[in-house]
GROMACS .gro file of C-alpha atoms in nm:
model
  303
    1UNK     CA    1  -5.589   1.438   9.384
    2UNK     CA    2  -5.779   1.549   9.080
    3UNK     CA    3  -5.928   1.251   8.892
    4UNK     CA    4  -5.815   1.224   8.531
    5UNK     CA    5  -6.061   1.360   8.280
    6UNK     CA    6  -6.186   1.145   7.996
    7UNK     CA    7  -6.016   1.233   7.671
    8UNK     CA    8  -6.250   1.310   7.378
    9UNK     CA    9  -6.252   1.058   7.099
   10UNK     CA   10  -6.065   1.164   6.786
   11UNK     CA   11  -6.289   1.256   6.494
   12UNK     CA   12  -6.301   1.050   6.179
   13UNK     CA   13  -6.086   1.177   5.892
   14UNK     CA   14  -6.392   1.206   5.669
   15UNK     CA   15  -6.572   1.422   5.927
   16UNK     CA   16  -6.267   1.644   5.967
   17UNK     CA   17  -6.238   1.684   5.590
   18UNK     CA   18  -6.610   1.767   5.563
   19UNK     CA   19  -6.586   2.026   5.842
   20UNK     CA   20  -6.283   2.186   5.678
   21UNK     CA   21  -6.462   2.199   5.343
   22UNK     CA   22  -6.776   2.353   5.492
   23UNK     CA   23  -6.579   2.610   5.691
   24UNK     CA   24  -6.385   2.725   5.387
   25UNK     CA   25  -6.672   2.924   5.230
   26UNK     CA   26  -6.972   3.127   5.354
   27UNK     CA   27  -7.235   2.890   5.213
   28UNK     CA   28  -7.065   2.595   5.375
   29UNK     CA   29  -7.061   2.770   5.711
   30UNK     CA   30  -7.434   2.838   5.681
   31UNK     CA   31  -7.496   2.471   5.598
   32UNK     CA   32  -7.282   2.363   5.893
   33UNK     CA   33  -7.464   2.593   6.135
   34UNK     CA   34  -7.798   2.471   5.997
   35UNK     CA   35  -7.711   2.106   6.050
   36UNK     CA   36  -7.586   2.175   6.401
   37UNK     CA   37  -7.900   2.377   6.480
   38UNK     CA   38  -8.131   2.102   6.352
   39UNK     CA   39  -7.950   1.849   6.568
   40UNK     CA   40  -7.970   2.071   6.876
   41UNK     CA   41  -8.339   2.144   6.835
   42UNK     CA   42  -8.422   1.772   6.782
   43UNK     CA   43  -8.587   1.810   6.443
   44UNK     CA   44  -8.780   1.483   6.436
   45UNK     CA   45  -8.923   1.517   6.787
   46UNK     CA   46  -9.031   1.878   6.731
   47UNK     CA   47  -9.184   1.795   6.393
   48UNK     CA   48  -9.377   1.498   6.533
   49UNK     CA   49  -9.513   1.717   6.812
   50UNK     CA   50  -9.626   1.990   6.572
   51UNK     CA   51  -9.779   1.739   6.330
   52UNK     CA   52  -9.977   1.578   6.611
   53UNK     CA   53 -10.094   1.917   6.736
   54UNK     CA   54 -10.204   2.021   6.387
   55UNK     CA   55 -10.402   1.700   6.349
   56UNK     CA   56 -10.569   1.728   6.690
   57UNK     CA   57 -10.599   2.109   6.713
   58UNK     CA   58 -10.612   2.286   6.377
   59UNK     CA   59 -10.817   2.024   6.193
   60UNK     CA   60 -11.098   2.022   6.454
   61UNK     CA   61 -11.111   2.402   6.435
   62UNK     CA   62 -11.160   2.379   6.058
   63UNK     CA   63 -11.431   2.117   6.102
   64UNK     CA   64 -11.602   2.333   6.364
   65UNK     CA   65 -11.580   2.635   6.135
   66UNK     CA   66 -11.755   2.436   5.861
   67UNK     CA   67 -12.072   2.454   6.073
   68UNK     CA   68 -12.104   2.829   6.019
   69UNK     CA   69 -11.901   2.879   5.701
   70UNK     CA   70 -11.915   2.749   5.347
   71UNK     CA   71 -11.639   2.492   5.286
   72UNK     CA   72 -11.700   2.449   4.914
   73UNK     CA   73 -11.369   2.614   4.824
   74UNK     CA   74 -11.166   2.388   5.052
   75UNK     CA   75 -11.354   2.077   4.936
   76UNK     CA   76 -11.295   2.162   4.570
   77UNK     CA   77 -10.926   2.230   4.627
   78UNK     CA   78 -10.877   1.898   4.808
   79UNK     CA   79 -11.061   1.715   4.531
   80UNK     CA   80 -10.866   1.883   4.248
   81UNK     CA   81 -10.520   1.859   4.405
   82UNK     CA   82 -10.530   1.518   4.574
   83UNK     CA   83 -10.816   1.348   4.384
   84UNK     CA   84 -10.996   1.278   4.712
   85UNK     CA   85 -11.370   1.236   4.725
   86UNK     CA   86 -11.445   1.464   5.018
   87UNK     CA   87 -11.778   1.292   5.077
   88UNK     CA   88 -11.574   1.002   5.218
   89UNK     CA   89 -11.427   1.223   5.489
   90UNK     CA   90 -11.694   1.484   5.556
   91UNK     CA   91 -12.057   1.403   5.635
   92UNK     CA   92 -12.336   1.509   5.411
   93UNK     CA   93 -12.624   1.738   5.494
   94UNK     CA   94 -12.689   1.742   5.867
   95UNK     CA   95 -13.042   1.732   6.006
   96UNK     CA   96 -13.184   2.059   6.136
   97UNK     CA   97 -13.072   2.140   6.489
   98UNK     CA   98 -13.308   2.209   6.773
   99UNK     CA   99 -13.217   2.491   7.017
  100UNK     CA  100 -13.065   2.249   7.273
  101UNK     CA  101 -12.846   2.088   7.005
  102UNK     CA  102 -12.744   2.429   6.872
  103UNK     CA  103 -12.642   2.544   7.220
  104UNK     CA  104 -12.439   2.228   7.273
  105UNK     CA  105 -12.275   2.283   6.931
  106UNK     CA  106 -12.171   2.636   7.024
  107UNK     CA  107 -12.021   2.518   7.351
  108UNK     CA  108 -11.839   2.243   7.163
  109UNK     CA  109 -11.694   2.493   6.917
  110UNK     CA  110 -11.569   2.709   7.204
  111UNK     CA  111 -11.404   2.408   7.368
  112UNK     CA  112 -11.244   2.307   7.037
  113UNK     CA  113 -11.101   2.657   6.990
  114UNK     CA  114 -10.962   2.664   7.344
  115UNK     CA  115 -10.800   2.323   7.307
  116UNK     CA  116 -10.675   2.426   6.964
  117UNK     CA  117 -10.432   2.670   7.124
  118UNK     CA  118 -10.211   2.371   7.211
  119UNK     CA  119 -10.073   2.395   6.857
  120UNK     CA  120  -9.981   2.760   6.909
  121UNK     CA  121  -9.816   2.675   7.241
  122UNK     CA  122  -9.611   2.396   7.081
  123UNK     CA  123  -9.513   2.634   6.801
  124UNK     CA  124  -9.408   2.895   7.057
  125UNK     CA  125  -9.192   2.644   7.244
  126UNK     CA  126  -9.022   2.554   6.918
  127UNK     CA  127  -8.946   2.918   6.834
  128UNK     CA  128  -8.827   2.973   7.191
  129UNK     CA  129  -8.585   2.682   7.155
  130UNK     CA  130  -8.440   2.825   6.834
  131UNK     CA  131  -8.415   3.191   6.941
  132UNK     CA  132  -8.391   3.144   7.320
  133UNK     CA  133  -8.697   3.359   7.388
  134UNK     CA  134  -8.920   3.331   7.698
  135UNK     CA  135  -9.242   3.132   7.700
  136UNK     CA  136  -9.573   3.313   7.692
  137UNK     CA  137  -9.778   3.334   8.010
  138UNK     CA  138 -10.153   3.347   8.057
  139UNK     CA  139 -10.140   3.726   8.034
  140UNK     CA  140 -10.048   3.682   7.667
  141UNK     CA  141 -10.294   3.401   7.596
  142UNK     CA  142 -10.460   3.612   7.325
  143UNK     CA  143 -10.149   3.553   7.113
  144UNK     CA  144 -10.221   3.180   7.107
  145UNK     CA  145 -10.572   3.241   6.977
  146UNK     CA  146 -10.441   3.490   6.721
  147UNK     CA  147 -10.188   3.239   6.588
  148UNK     CA  148 -10.452   2.966   6.570
  149UNK     CA  149 -10.693   3.184   6.373
  150UNK     CA  150 -10.418   3.314   6.142
  151UNK     CA  151 -10.304   2.960   6.053
  152UNK     CA  152 -10.659   2.828   6.016
  153UNK     CA  153 -10.767   3.132   5.814
  154UNK     CA  154 -10.476   3.100   5.572
  155UNK     CA  155 -10.596   2.755   5.459
  156UNK     CA  156 -10.918   2.866   5.281
  157UNK     CA  157 -10.734   3.177   5.155
  158UNK     CA  158 -10.469   2.963   4.985
  159UNK     CA  159 -10.742   2.731   4.858
  160UNK     CA  160 -10.919   3.030   4.702
  161UNK     CA  161 -10.597   3.139   4.531
  162UNK     CA  162 -10.544   2.790   4.389
  163UNK     CA  163 -10.881   2.803   4.213
  164UNK     CA  164 -10.750   3.067   3.971
  165UNK     CA  165 -10.598   2.799   3.743
  166UNK     CA  166 -10.314   3.042   3.655
  167UNK     CA  167  -9.985   2.881   3.765
  168UNK     CA  168  -9.782   3.199   3.811
  169UNK     CA  169 -10.065   3.364   4.006
  170UNK     CA  170 -10.098   3.058   4.227
  171UNK     CA  171  -9.724   3.047   4.301
  172UNK     CA  172  -9.691   3.417   4.376
  173UNK     CA  173 -10.020   3.444   4.565
  174UNK     CA  174  -9.970   3.151   4.800
  175UNK     CA  175  -9.602   3.243   4.851
  176UNK     CA  176  -9.705   3.590   4.968
  177UNK     CA  177  -9.973   3.449   5.199
  178UNK     CA  178  -9.735   3.195   5.352
  179UNK     CA  179  -9.463   3.456   5.396
  180UNK     CA  180  -9.696   3.686   5.587
  181UNK     CA  181  -9.841   3.402   5.796
  182UNK     CA  182  -9.508   3.248   5.898
  183UNK     CA  183  -9.347   3.583   5.966
  184UNK     CA  184  -9.648   3.694   6.170
  185UNK     CA  185  -9.680   3.380   6.383
  186UNK     CA  186  -9.328   3.398   6.532
  187UNK     CA  187  -9.378   3.773   6.575
  188UNK     CA  188  -9.680   3.703   6.795
  189UNK     CA  189  -9.515   3.418   6.985
  190UNK     CA  190  -9.176   3.579   7.054
  191UNK     CA  191  -9.306   3.916   7.181
  192UNK     CA  192  -9.064   4.129   6.974
  193UNK     CA  193  -8.753   3.959   7.110
  194UNK     CA  194  -8.650   3.873   6.752
  195UNK     CA  195  -8.574   4.138   6.492
  196UNK     CA  196  -8.814   4.197   6.207
  197UNK     CA  197  -8.545   4.114   5.953
  198UNK     CA  198  -8.502   3.764   6.094
  199UNK     CA  199  -8.879   3.715   6.106
  200UNK     CA  200  -8.928   3.814   5.742
  201UNK     CA  201  -8.642   3.588   5.635
  202UNK     CA  202  -8.801   3.306   5.834
  203UNK     CA  203  -9.133   3.371   5.660
  204UNK     CA  204  -8.969   3.379   5.316
  205UNK     CA  205  -8.779   3.055   5.376
  206UNK     CA  206  -9.093   2.886   5.509
  207UNK     CA  207  -9.297   3.004   5.209
  208UNK     CA  208  -9.030   2.884   4.966
  209UNK     CA  209  -9.010   2.539   5.127
  210UNK     CA  210  -9.390   2.513   5.140
  211UNK     CA  211  -9.407   2.604   4.772
  212UNK     CA  212  -9.171   2.316   4.695
  213UNK     CA  213  -9.381   2.088   4.914
  214UNK     CA  214  -9.695   2.200   4.731
  215UNK     CA  215  -9.544   2.119   4.392
  216UNK     CA  216  -9.423   1.779   4.511
  217UNK     CA  217  -9.765   1.708   4.664
  218UNK     CA  218  -9.940   1.778   4.336
  219UNK     CA  219  -9.720   1.519   4.168
  220UNK     CA  220  -9.692   1.243   4.430
  221UNK     CA  221  -9.991   1.269   4.662
  222UNK     CA  222 -10.273   1.159   4.423
  223UNK     CA  223 -10.100   0.828   4.355
  224UNK     CA  224 -10.000   0.775   4.718
  225UNK     CA  225 -10.353   0.847   4.839
  226UNK     CA  226 -10.504   0.618   4.576
  227UNK     CA  227 -10.278   0.329   4.681
  228UNK     CA  228 -10.347   0.392   5.051
  229UNK     CA  229 -10.723   0.400   4.992
  230UNK     CA  230 -10.708   0.082   4.787
  231UNK     CA  231 -10.530  -0.107   5.067
  232UNK     CA  232 -10.671   0.048   5.385
  233UNK     CA  233 -10.982   0.242   5.286
  234UNK     CA  234 -11.051   0.572   5.460
  235UNK     CA  235 -10.789   0.496   5.725
  236UNK     CA  236 -10.528   0.492   5.449
  237UNK     CA  237 -10.620   0.849   5.357
  238UNK     CA  238 -10.593   0.950   5.724
  239UNK     CA  239 -10.250   0.788   5.762
  240UNK     CA  240 -10.127   0.955   5.444
  241UNK     CA  241 -10.254   1.290   5.569
  242UNK     CA  242 -10.066   1.247   5.897
  243UNK     CA  243  -9.748   1.172   5.705
  244UNK     CA  244  -9.798   1.486   5.496
  245UNK     CA  245  -9.850   1.690   5.813
  246UNK     CA  246  -9.518   1.557   5.945
  247UNK     CA  247  -9.336   1.684   5.634
  248UNK     CA  248  -9.519   2.016   5.671
  249UNK     CA  249  -9.404   2.035   6.034
  250UNK     CA  250  -9.044   1.961   5.931
  251UNK     CA  251  -9.060   2.272   5.712
  252UNK     CA  252  -9.190   2.480   6.004
  253UNK     CA  253  -8.907   2.362   6.229
  254UNK     CA  254  -8.627   2.384   5.971
  255UNK     CA  255  -8.711   2.733   5.842
  256UNK     CA  256  -8.628   2.934   6.160
  257UNK     CA  257  -8.312   2.728   6.209
  258UNK     CA  258  -8.204   2.811   5.854
  259UNK     CA  259  -8.285   3.178   5.908
  260UNK     CA  260  -8.088   3.179   6.234
  261UNK     CA  261  -7.791   3.013   6.064
  262UNK     CA  262  -7.788   3.265   5.780
  263UNK     CA  263  -7.807   3.572   6.006
  264UNK     CA  264  -7.534   3.705   6.231
  265UNK     CA  265  -7.701   4.027   6.347
  266UNK     CA  266  -8.019   3.898   6.510
  267UNK     CA  267  -8.164   4.072   6.815
  268UNK     CA  268  -8.026   3.912   7.133
  269UNK     CA  269  -8.263   3.667   7.295
  270UNK     CA  270  -8.412   3.699   7.639
  271UNK     CA  271  -8.113   3.763   7.865
  272UNK     CA  272  -7.994   4.007   8.125
  273UNK     CA  273  -7.673   4.187   8.027
  274UNK     CA  274  -7.389   4.093   8.261
  275UNK     CA  275  -7.073   4.282   8.322
  276UNK     CA  276  -6.771   4.124   8.157
  277UNK     CA  277  -6.413   4.150   8.265
  278UNK     CA  278  -6.349   4.404   7.992
  279UNK     CA  279  -6.635   4.627   8.104
  280UNK     CA  280  -6.527   4.605   8.466
  281UNK     CA  281  -6.170   4.700   8.382
  282UNK     CA  282  -6.290   4.988   8.165
  283UNK     CA  283  -6.489   5.126   8.460
  284UNK     CA  284  -6.177   5.151   8.669
  285UNK     CA  285  -5.972   5.470   8.684
  286UNK     CA  286  -5.657   5.466   8.471
  287UNK     CA  287  -5.435   5.433   8.778
  288UNK     CA  288  -5.618   5.120   8.889
  289UNK     CA  289  -5.584   4.963   8.546
  290UNK     CA  290  -5.212   5.043   8.534
  291UNK     CA  291  -5.153   4.904   8.881
  292UNK     CA  292  -5.351   4.592   8.797
  293UNK     CA  293  -5.146   4.540   8.485
  294UNK     CA  294  -4.821   4.590   8.682
  295UNK     CA  295  -4.926   4.339   8.943
  296UNK     CA  296  -5.022   4.082   8.682
  297UNK     CA  297  -4.691   4.131   8.502
  298UNK     CA  298  -4.506   4.086   8.828
  299UNK     CA  299  -4.695   3.772   8.913
  300UNK     CA  300  -4.628   3.631   8.567
  301UNK     CA  301  -4.261   3.705   8.606
  302UNK     CA  302  -4.242   3.536   8.944
  303UNK     CA  303  -4.413   3.229   8.810
   0.00000   0.00000   0.00000
């Protein structure tokens, strides 16, 4: 005896009305698919993972790069945008290094770069969840390093653009940089399993959302950072920065989901084509198809 199956709970009338309203127009269907996609990908968990990886992977790479590169541009941008005294966060002039210390510093930088690829791996897992693409193996490890350097290199480039003091140039310049970066990163991490059209739309959506985040940060962050520093000191600035990284990570997670929801002609994800019933019947000779149809009709009639 087959056990009775549990009947699904009836949906609330408000939910049914909302679903009907969203399904009645193309924009509503895109919004509905976006909300469903964000729920399936577990937006908060993915964003927390990416934010933590950025804090523990990308930031150390930038600090390590400051040993051999001039960070004046980044320091000035942080000071002008967020009103942060960078001397509170970054040490002053370091004493001259002896050869043993220099060798240890080089080894440390190499270790930081290697561990920094954890951010690229987490980003690749997120894209794989959205587009159902395979994970990268060690044979493609160079892609992780490429993504890490592209993301880290875009930060001083955007900071240099923001020094122009021309609003329209800043908006257009950083939007173009972010579009290229966040179309290129999924391209490297998905190994051409996703069409270029979807990747460019993902980059454009990411750049647009990051532009909105940048404008909001210019307005809200100076006051938030000042209050945090007044109550908690330097730790307040760190906590505020982690919160900002979480919002940044939400943008990175939401953008490919929005692009996926708005596209219906994406390249199929990693899958092996399987023969369907239609394809199997089409491979048969006409006589076999006719006889099959006659037998099915006869069986239906007997039942």
